mmCIF file of N, CA and C in Angstrom:
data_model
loop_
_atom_site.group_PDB
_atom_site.id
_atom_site.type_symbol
_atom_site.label_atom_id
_atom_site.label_comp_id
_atom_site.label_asym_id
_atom_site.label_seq_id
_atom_site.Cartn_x
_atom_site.Cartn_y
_atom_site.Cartn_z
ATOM 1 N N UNK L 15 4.821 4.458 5.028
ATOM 2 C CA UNK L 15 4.821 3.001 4.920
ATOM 3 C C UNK L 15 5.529 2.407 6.126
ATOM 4 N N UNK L 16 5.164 1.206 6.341
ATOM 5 C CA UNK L 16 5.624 0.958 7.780
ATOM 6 C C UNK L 16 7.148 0.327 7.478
ATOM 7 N N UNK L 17 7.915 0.372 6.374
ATOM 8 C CA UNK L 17 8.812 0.273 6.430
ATOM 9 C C UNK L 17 10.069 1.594 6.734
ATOM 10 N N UNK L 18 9.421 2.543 6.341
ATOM 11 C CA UNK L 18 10.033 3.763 7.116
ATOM 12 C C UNK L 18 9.412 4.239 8.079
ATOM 13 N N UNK L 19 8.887 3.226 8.864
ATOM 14 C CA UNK L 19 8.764 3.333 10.648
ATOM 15 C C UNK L 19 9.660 2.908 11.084
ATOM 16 N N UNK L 20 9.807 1.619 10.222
ATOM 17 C CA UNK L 20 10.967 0.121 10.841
ATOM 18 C C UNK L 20 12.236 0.978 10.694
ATOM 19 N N UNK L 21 12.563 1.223 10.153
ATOM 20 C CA UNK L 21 13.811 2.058 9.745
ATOM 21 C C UNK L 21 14.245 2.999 10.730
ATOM 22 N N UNK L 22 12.883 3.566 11.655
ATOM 23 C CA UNK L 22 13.589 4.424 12.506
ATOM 24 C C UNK L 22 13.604 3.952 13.814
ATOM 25 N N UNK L 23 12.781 2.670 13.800
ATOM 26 C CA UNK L 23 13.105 1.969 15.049
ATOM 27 C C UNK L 23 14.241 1.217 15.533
ATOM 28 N N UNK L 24 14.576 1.464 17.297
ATOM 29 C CA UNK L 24 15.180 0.490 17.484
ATOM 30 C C UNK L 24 14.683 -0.689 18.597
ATOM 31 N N UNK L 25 13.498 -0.652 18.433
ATOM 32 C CA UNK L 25 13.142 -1.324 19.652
ATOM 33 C C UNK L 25 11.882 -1.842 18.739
ATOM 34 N N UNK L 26 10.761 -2.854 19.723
ATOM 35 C CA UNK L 26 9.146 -3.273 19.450
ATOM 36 C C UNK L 26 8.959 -3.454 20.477
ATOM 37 N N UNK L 27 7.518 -3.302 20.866
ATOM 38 C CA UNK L 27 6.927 -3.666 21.647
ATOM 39 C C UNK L 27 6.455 -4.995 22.356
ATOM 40 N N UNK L 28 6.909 -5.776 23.103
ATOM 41 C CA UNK L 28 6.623 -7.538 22.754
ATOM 42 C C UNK L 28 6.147 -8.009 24.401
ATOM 43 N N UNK L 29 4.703 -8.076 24.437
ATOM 44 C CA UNK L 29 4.216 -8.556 25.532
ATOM 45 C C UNK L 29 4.678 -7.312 26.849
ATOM 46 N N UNK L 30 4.294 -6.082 26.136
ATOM 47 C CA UNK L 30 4.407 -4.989 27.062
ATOM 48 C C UNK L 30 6.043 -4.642 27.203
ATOM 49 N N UNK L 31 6.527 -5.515 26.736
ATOM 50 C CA UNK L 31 8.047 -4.754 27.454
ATOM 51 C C UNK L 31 8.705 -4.472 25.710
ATOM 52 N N UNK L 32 9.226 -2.999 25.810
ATOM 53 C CA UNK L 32 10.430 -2.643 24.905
ATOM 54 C C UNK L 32 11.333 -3.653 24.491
ATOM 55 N N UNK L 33 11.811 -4.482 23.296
ATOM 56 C CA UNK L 33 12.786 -5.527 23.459
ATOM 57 C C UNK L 33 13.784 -4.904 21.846
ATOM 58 N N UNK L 34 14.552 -5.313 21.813
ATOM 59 C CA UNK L 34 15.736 -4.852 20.481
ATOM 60 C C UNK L 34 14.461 -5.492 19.822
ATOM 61 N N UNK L 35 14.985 -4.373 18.076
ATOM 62 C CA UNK L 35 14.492 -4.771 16.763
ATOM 63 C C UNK L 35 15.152 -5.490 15.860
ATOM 64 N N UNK L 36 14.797 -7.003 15.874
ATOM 65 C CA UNK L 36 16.001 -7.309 14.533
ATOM 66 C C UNK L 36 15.583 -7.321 13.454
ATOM 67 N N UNK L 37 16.682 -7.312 12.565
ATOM 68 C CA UNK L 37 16.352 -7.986 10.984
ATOM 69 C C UNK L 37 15.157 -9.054 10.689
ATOM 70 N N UNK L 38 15.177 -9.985 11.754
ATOM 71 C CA UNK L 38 14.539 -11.015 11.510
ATOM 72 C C UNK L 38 12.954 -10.425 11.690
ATOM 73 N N UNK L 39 12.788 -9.800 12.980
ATOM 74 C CA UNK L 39 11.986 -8.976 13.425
ATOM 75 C C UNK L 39 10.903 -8.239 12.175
ATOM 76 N N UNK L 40 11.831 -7.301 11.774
ATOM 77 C CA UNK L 40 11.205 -6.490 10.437
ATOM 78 C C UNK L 40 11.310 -7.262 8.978
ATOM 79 N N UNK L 41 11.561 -7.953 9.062
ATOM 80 C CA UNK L 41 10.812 -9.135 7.736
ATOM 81 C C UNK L 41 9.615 -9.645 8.298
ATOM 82 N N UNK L 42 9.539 -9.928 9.672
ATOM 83 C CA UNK L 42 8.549 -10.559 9.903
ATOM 84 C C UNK L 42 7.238 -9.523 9.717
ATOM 85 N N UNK L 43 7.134 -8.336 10.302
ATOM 86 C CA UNK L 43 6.310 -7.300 10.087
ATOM 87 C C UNK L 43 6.027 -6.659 9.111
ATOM 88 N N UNK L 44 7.175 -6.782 7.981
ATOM 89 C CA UNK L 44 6.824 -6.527 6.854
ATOM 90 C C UNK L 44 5.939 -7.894 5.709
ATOM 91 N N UNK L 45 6.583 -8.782 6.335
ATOM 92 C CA UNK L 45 5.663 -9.702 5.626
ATOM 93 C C UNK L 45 4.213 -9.910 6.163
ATOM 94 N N UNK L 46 3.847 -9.510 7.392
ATOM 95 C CA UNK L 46 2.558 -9.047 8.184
ATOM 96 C C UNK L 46 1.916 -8.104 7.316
ATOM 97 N N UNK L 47 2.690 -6.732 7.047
ATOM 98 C CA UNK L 47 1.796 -5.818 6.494
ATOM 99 C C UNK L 47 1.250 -6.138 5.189
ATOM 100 N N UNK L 48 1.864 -6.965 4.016
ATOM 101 C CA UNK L 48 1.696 -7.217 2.850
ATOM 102 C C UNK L 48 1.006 -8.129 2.581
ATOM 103 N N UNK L 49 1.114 -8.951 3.698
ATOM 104 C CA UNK L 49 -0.258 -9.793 3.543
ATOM 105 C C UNK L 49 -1.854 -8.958 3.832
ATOM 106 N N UNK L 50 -1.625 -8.047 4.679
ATOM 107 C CA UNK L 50 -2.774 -7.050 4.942
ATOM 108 C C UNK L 50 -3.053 -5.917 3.969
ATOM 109 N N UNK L 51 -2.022 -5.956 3.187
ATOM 110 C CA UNK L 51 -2.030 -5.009 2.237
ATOM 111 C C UNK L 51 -2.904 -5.923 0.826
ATOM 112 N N UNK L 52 -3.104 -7.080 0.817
ATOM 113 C CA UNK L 52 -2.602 -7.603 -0.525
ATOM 114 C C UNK L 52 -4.079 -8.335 -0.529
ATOM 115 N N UNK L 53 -4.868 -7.622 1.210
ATOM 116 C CA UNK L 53 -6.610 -7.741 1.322
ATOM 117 C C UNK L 53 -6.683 -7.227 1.008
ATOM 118 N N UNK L 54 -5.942 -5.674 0.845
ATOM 119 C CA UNK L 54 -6.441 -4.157 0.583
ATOM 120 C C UNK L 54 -6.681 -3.496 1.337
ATOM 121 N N UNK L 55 -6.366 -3.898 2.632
ATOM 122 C CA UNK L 55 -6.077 -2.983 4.084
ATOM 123 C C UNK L 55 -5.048 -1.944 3.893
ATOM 124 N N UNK L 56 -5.321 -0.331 3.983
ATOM 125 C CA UNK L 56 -4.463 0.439 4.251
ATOM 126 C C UNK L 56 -3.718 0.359 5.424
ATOM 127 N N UNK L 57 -2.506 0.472 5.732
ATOM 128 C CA UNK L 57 -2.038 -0.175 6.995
ATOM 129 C C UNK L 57 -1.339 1.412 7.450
ATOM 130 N N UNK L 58 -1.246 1.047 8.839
ATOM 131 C CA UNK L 58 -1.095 2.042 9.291
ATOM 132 C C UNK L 58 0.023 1.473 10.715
ATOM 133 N N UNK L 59 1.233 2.118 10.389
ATOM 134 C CA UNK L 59 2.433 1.506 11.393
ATOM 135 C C UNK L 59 2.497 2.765 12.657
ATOM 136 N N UNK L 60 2.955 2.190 13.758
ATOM 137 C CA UNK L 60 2.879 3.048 14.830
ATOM 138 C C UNK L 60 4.021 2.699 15.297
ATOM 139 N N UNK L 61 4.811 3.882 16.099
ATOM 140 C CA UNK L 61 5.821 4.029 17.360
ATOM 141 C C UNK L 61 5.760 4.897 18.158
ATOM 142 N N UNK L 62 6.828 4.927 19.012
ATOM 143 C CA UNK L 62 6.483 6.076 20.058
ATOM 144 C C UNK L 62 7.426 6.335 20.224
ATOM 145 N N UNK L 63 7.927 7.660 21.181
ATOM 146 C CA UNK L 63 9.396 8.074 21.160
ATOM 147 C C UNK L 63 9.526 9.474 21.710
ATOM 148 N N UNK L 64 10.482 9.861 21.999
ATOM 149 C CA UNK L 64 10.440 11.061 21.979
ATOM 150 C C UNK L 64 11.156 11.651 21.342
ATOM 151 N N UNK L 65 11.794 11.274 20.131
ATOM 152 C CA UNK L 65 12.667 11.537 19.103
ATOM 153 C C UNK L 65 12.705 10.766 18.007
ATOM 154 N N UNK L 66 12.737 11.196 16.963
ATOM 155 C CA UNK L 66 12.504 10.256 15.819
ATOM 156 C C UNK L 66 14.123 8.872 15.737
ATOM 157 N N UNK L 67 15.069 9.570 16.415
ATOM 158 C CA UNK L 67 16.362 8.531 16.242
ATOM 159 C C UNK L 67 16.078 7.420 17.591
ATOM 160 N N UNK L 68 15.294 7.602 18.237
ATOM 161 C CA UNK L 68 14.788 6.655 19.636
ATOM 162 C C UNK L 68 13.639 6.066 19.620
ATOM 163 N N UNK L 69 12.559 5.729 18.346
ATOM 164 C CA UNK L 69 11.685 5.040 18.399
ATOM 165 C C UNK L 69 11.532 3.719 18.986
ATOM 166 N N UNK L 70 9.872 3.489 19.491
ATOM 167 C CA UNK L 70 9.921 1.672 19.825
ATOM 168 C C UNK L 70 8.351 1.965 18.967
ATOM 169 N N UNK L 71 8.631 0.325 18.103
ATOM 170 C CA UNK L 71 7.347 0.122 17.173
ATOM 171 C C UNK L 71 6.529 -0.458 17.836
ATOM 172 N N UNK L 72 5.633 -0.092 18.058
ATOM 173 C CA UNK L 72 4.120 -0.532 18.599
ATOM 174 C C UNK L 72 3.291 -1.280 17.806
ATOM 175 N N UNK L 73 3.330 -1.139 16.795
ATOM 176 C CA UNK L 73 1.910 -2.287 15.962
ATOM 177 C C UNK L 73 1.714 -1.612 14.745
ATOM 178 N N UNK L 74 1.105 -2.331 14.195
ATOM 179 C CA UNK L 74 0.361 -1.629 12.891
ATOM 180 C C UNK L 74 -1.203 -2.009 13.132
ATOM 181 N N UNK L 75 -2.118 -1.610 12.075
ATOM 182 C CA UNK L 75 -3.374 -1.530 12.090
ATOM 183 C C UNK L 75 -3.736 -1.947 10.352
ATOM 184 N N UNK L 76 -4.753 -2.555 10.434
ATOM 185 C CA UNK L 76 -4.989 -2.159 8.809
ATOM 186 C C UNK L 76 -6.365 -1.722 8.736
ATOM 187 N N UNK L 77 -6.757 -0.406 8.159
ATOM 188 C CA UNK L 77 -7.824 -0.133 7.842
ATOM 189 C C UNK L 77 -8.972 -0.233 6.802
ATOM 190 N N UNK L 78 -9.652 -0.584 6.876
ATOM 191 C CA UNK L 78 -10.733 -0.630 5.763
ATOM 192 C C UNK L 78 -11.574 0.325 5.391
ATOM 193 N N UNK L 79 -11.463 0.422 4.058
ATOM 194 C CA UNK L 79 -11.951 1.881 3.369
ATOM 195 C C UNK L 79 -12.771 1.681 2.139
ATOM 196 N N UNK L 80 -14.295 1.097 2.443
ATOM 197 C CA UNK L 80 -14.507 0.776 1.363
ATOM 198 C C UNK L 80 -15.062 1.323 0.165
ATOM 199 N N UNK L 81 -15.150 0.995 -1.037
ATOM 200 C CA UNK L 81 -15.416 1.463 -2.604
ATOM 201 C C UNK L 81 -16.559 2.557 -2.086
ATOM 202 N N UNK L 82 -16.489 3.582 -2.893
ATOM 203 C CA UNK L 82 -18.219 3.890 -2.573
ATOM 204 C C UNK L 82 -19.254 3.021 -3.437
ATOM 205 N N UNK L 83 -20.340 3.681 -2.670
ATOM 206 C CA UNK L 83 -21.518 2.738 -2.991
ATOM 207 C C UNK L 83 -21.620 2.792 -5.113
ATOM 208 N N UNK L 84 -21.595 1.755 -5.672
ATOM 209 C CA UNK L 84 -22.397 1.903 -7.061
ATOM 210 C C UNK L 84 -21.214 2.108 -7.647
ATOM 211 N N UNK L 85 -19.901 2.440 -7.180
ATOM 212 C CA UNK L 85 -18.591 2.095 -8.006
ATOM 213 C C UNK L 85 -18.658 1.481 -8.566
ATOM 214 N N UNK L 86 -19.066 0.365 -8.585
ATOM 215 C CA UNK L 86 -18.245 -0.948 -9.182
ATOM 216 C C UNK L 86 -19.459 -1.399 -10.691
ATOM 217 N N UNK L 87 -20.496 -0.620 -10.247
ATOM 218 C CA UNK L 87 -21.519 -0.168 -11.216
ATOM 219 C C UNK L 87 -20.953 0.684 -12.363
ATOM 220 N N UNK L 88 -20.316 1.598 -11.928
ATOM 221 C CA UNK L 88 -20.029 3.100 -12.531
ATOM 222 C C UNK L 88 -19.100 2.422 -13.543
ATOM 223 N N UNK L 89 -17.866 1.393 -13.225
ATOM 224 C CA UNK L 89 -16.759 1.470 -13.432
ATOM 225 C C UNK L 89 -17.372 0.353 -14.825
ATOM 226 N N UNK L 90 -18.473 -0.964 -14.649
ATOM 227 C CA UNK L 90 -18.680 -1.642 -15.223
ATOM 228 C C UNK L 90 -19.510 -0.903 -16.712
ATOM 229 N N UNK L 91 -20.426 0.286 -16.859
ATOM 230 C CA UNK L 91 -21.006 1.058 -17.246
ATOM 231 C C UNK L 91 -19.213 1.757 -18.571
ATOM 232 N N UNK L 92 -18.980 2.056 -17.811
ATOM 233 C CA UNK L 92 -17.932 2.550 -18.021
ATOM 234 C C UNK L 92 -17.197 1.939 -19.273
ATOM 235 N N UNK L 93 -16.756 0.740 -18.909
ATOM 236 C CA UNK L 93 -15.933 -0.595 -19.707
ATOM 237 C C UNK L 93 -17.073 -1.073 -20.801
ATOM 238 N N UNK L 94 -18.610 -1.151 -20.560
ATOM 239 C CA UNK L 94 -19.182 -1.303 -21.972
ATOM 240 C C UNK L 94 -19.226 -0.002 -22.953
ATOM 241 N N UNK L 95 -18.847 1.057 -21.930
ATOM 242 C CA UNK L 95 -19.066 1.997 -23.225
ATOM 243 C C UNK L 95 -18.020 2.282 -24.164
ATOM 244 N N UNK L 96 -16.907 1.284 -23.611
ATOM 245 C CA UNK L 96 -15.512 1.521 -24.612
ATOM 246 C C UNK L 96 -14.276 2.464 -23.814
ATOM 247 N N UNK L 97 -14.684 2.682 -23.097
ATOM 248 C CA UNK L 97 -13.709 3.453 -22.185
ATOM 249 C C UNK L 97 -12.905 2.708 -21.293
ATOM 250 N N UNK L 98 -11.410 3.195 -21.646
ATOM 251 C CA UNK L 98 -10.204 2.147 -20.472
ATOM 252 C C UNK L 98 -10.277 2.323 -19.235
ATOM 253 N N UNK L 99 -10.607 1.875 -18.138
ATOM 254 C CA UNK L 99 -10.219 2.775 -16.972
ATOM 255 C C UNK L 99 -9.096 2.676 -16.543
ATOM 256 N N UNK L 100 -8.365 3.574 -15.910
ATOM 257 C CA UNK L 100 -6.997 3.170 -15.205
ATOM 258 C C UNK L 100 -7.575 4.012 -13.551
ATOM 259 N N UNK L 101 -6.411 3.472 -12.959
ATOM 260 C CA UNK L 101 -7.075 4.008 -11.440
ATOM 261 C C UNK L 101 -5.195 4.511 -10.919
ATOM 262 N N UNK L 102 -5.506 5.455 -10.696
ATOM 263 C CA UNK L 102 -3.962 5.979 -9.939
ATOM 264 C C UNK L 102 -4.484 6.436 -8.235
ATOM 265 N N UNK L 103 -3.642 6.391 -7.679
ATOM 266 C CA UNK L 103 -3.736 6.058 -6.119
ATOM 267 C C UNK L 103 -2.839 6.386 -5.661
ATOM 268 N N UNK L 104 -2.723 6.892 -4.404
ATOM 269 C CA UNK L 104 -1.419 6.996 -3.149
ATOM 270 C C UNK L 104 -1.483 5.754 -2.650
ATOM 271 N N UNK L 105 -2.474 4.797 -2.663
ATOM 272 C CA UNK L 105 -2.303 3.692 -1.696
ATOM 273 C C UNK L 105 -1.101 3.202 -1.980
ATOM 274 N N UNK L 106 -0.227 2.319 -0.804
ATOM 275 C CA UNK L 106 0.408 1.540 -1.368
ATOM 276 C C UNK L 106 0.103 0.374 -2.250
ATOM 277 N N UNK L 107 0.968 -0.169 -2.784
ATOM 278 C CA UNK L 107 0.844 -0.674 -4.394
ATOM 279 C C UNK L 107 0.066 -2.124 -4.638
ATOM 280 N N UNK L 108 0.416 -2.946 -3.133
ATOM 281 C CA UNK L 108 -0.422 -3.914 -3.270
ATOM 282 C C UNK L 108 -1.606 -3.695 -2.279
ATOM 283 N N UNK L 109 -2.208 -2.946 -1.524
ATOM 284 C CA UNK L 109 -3.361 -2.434 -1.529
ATOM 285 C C UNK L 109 -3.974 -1.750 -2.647
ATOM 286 N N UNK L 110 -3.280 -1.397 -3.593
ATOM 287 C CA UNK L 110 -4.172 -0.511 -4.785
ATOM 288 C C UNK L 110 -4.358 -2.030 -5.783
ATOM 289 N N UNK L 111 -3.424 -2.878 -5.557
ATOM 290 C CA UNK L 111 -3.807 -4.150 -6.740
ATOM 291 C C UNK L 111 -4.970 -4.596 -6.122
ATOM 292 N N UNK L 112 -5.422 -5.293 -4.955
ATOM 293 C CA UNK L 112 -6.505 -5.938 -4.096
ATOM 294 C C UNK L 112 -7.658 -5.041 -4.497
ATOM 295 N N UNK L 113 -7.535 -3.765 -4.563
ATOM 296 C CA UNK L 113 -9.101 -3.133 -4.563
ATOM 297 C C UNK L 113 -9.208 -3.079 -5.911
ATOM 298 N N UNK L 114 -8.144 -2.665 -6.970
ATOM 299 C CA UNK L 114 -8.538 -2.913 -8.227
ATOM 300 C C UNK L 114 -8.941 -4.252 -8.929
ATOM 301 N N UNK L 115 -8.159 -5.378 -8.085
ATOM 302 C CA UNK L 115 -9.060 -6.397 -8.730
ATOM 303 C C UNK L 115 -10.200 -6.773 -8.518
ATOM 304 N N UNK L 116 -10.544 -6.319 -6.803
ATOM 305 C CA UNK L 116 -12.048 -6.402 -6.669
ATOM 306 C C UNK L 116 -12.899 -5.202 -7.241
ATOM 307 N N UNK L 117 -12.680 -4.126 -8.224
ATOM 308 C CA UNK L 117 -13.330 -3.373 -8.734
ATOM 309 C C UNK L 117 -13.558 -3.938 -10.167
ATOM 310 N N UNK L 118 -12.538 -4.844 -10.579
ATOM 311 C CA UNK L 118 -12.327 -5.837 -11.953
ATOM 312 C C UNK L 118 -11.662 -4.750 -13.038
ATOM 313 N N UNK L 119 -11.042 -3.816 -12.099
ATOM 314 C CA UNK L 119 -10.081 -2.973 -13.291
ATOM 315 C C UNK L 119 -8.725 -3.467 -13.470
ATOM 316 N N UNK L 120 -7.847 -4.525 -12.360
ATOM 317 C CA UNK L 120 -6.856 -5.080 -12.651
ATOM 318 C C UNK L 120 -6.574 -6.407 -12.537
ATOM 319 N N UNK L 121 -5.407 -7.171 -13.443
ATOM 320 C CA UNK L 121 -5.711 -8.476 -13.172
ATOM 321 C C UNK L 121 -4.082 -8.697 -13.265
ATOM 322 N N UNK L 122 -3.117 -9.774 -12.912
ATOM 323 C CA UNK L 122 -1.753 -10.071 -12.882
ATOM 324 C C UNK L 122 -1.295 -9.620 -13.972
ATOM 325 N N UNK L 123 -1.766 -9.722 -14.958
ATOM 326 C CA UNK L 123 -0.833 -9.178 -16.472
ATOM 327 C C UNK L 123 -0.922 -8.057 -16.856
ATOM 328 N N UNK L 124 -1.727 -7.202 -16.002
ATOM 329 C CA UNK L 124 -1.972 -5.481 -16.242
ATOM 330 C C UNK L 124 -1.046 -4.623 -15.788
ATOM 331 N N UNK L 125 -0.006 -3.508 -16.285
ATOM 332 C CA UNK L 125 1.066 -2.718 -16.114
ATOM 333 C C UNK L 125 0.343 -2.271 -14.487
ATOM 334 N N UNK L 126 1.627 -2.355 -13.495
ATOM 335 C CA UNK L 126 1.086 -1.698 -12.531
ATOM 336 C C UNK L 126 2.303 -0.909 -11.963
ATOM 337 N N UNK L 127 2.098 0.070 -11.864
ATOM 338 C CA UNK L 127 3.655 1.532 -11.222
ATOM 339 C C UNK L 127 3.329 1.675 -10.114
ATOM 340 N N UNK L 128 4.564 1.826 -9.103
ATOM 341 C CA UNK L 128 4.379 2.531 -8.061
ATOM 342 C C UNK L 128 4.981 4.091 -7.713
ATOM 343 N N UNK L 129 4.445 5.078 -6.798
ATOM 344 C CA UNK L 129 5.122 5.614 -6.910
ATOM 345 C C UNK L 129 6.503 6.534 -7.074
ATOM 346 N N UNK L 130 7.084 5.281 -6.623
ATOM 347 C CA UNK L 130 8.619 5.453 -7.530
ATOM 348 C C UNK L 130 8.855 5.429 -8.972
ATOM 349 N N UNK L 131 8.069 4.279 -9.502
ATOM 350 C CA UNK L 131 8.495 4.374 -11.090
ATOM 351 C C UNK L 131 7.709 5.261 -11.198
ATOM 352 N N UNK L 132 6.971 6.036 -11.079
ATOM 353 C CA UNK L 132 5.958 7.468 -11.379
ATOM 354 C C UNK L 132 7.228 8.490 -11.604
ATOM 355 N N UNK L 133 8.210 8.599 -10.269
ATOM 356 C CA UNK L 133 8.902 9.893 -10.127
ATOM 357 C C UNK L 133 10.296 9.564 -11.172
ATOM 358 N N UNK L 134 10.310 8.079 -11.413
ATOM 359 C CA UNK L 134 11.012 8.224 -12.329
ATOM 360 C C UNK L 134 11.310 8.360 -13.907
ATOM 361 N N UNK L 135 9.744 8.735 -14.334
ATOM 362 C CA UNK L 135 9.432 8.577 -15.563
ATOM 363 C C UNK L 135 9.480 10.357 -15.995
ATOM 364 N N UNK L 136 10.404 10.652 -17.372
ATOM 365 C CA UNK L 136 9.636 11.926 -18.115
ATOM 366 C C UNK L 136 8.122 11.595 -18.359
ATOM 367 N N UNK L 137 7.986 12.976 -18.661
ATOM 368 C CA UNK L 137 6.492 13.598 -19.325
ATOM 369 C C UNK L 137 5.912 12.910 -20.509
ATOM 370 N N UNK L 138 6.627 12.293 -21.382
ATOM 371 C CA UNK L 138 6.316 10.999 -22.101
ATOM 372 C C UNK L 138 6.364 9.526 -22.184
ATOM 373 N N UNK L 139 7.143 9.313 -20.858
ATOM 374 C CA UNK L 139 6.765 7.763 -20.385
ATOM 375 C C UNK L 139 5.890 7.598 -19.760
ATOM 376 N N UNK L 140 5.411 8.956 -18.786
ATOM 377 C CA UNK L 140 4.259 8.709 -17.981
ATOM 378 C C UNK L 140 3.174 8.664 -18.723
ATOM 379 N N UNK L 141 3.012 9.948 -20.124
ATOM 380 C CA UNK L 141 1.786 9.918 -20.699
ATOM 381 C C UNK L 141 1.566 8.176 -21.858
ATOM 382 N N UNK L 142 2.895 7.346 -21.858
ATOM 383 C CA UNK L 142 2.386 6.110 -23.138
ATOM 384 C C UNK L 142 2.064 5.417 -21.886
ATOM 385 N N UNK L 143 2.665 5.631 -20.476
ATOM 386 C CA UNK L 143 1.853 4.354 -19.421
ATOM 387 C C UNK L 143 0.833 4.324 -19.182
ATOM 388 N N UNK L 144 -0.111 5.704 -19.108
ATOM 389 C CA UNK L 144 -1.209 5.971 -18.592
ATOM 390 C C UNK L 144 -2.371 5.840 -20.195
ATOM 391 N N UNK L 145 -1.741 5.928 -21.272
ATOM 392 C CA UNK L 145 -2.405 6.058 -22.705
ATOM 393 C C UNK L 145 -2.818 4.421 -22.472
ATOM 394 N N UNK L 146 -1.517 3.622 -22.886
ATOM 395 C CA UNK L 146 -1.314 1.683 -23.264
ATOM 396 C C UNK L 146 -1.279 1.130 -21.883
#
């Protein structure tokens, strides 16, 4: 996540020249990515370095990865036959909300985990989240 890029940077890239990273800096890029995230762009953060404690952040990217074909068929097929779907994902969390609502499997009032609350759940909180 490009927040543990930011984390190891101390520099950005700004009109070609290396310049300090501030605070102000990485809110700003993080509020960049989440808006790109929250299309459903997988984002993808970059630096360079020759050591991970000497990074300079270069940019991010957001990629587009779309549904396969007749998904959104499959998934609708699916929901008349009585079946819940749930969708679990590595994406990050508000890229996985954007594509699930454009698949019409999630909507604001639907339980949504990331993978943190995943690693923090026993073997029976995970199975009533994924059941209800």
């Amino acid at each position: 996540a490009i927040e543990q890029v930011l984390k190891l940077a101390k520099r950005y890239l700004r009109q070609g020249a290396a310049v300090p990273l501030t605070d102000d800096n990485i809110r700003g890029f993080i509020t960049d990515s989440n808006q790109m995230a929250a299309k459903g762009l997988r984002i993808l953060a970059m630096a360079t370095g020759t050591s991970f404690d000497d990074l300079t952040y270069v940019g991010m990217v957001g990629i587009i990865d779309p549904e396969r074909p007749k998904v959104e068929q499959a998934i609708s097929q699916l929901k008349t036959g009585g079946v819940i779907v749930k969708m679990i994902t590595g994406d990050a969390e508000k890229t996985a909300k954007a594509i699930a609502s454009r698949l019409k499997i999630y909507s604001s009032d639907d339980l949504s985990l990331s993978g943190e609350d995943l690693d923090h759940m026993n073997a029976a909180e995970l199975r009533d989240a994924v059941l209800h």
